[in-house]
Structures are given as C-alpha cells and as structure tokens.
C-alpha angles and dihedrals in degrees: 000000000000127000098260092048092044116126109251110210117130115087132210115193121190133171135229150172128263093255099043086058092045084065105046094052100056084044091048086048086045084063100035085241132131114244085254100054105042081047093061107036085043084054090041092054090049087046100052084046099049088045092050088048091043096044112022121070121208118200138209114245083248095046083054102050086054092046094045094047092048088059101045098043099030105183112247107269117272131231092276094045092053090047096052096044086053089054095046085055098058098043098051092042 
C-alpha cells in the first residue's frame, strides 16, 4: 500500500490556545496545506531529526581512522576476556 493510500486510522489530539492556532493555520495556508496536515509533516520532520541526532554517530576523520583501525586489527584478548568468555561457554552450554 502506498502512503497516500495508507489506512489512517490512529489519532493524536492536542490543545491550544486561540492564538497558537492562529498561527498554525496561516502557516498551514502559506504551504497549501490543511492544519492537519502541515501539523504532521512539520512534527515528522523534528522527529526524523531528533531520531538521526539520538541514533546515528559522526566521527571525526581521525575518530575514524582510530575506529577503523580498532576493527580491522582488534588486540589479542587479554586474561579477563578469556576468562569471561570461558565462563559464557559454560553457562550457555
């Protein structure tokens, strides 16, 4: 199904004041847009942006390089990971 054929059948409900939704209507008719819909593409975009800056990392080059290297030449495991991966064997079976 495509977006525009989507069911629609979950509901959000907020209250306002007069002059909030003053505002949100001539921005809504600046954008040809309903209240309803300029409402919910405006709080898609924020969400999408709160979600990237909550869930994504950006590194430096350097960080990167560090990163990079780090996976690719991993040290040898050390006394207290052997012994914790000894002791996840045998408690997983």
């Amino acid at each position: 199904m495509t977006r525009a054929t989507e069911a629609k059948d979950d509901r959000l409900q907020i209250r306002l004041n007069a002059e909030a939704k003053i505002a949100l209507q001539r921005a809504a008719n600046y954008r040809h847009k309903t209240v309803s819909q300029f409402v919910l593409t405006t709080a898609l975009i924020e969400a999408e942006k709160v979600i990237r800056e909550n869930e994504s990392v950006t590194l430096s080059a350097a960080d990167w390089k560090v990163f990079y290297d780090a996976l690719s030449n991993p040290p040898a495991p050390n006394a207290a990971l052997r012994n914790a991966f000894a002791k996840y064997q045998k408690a997983t079976g």
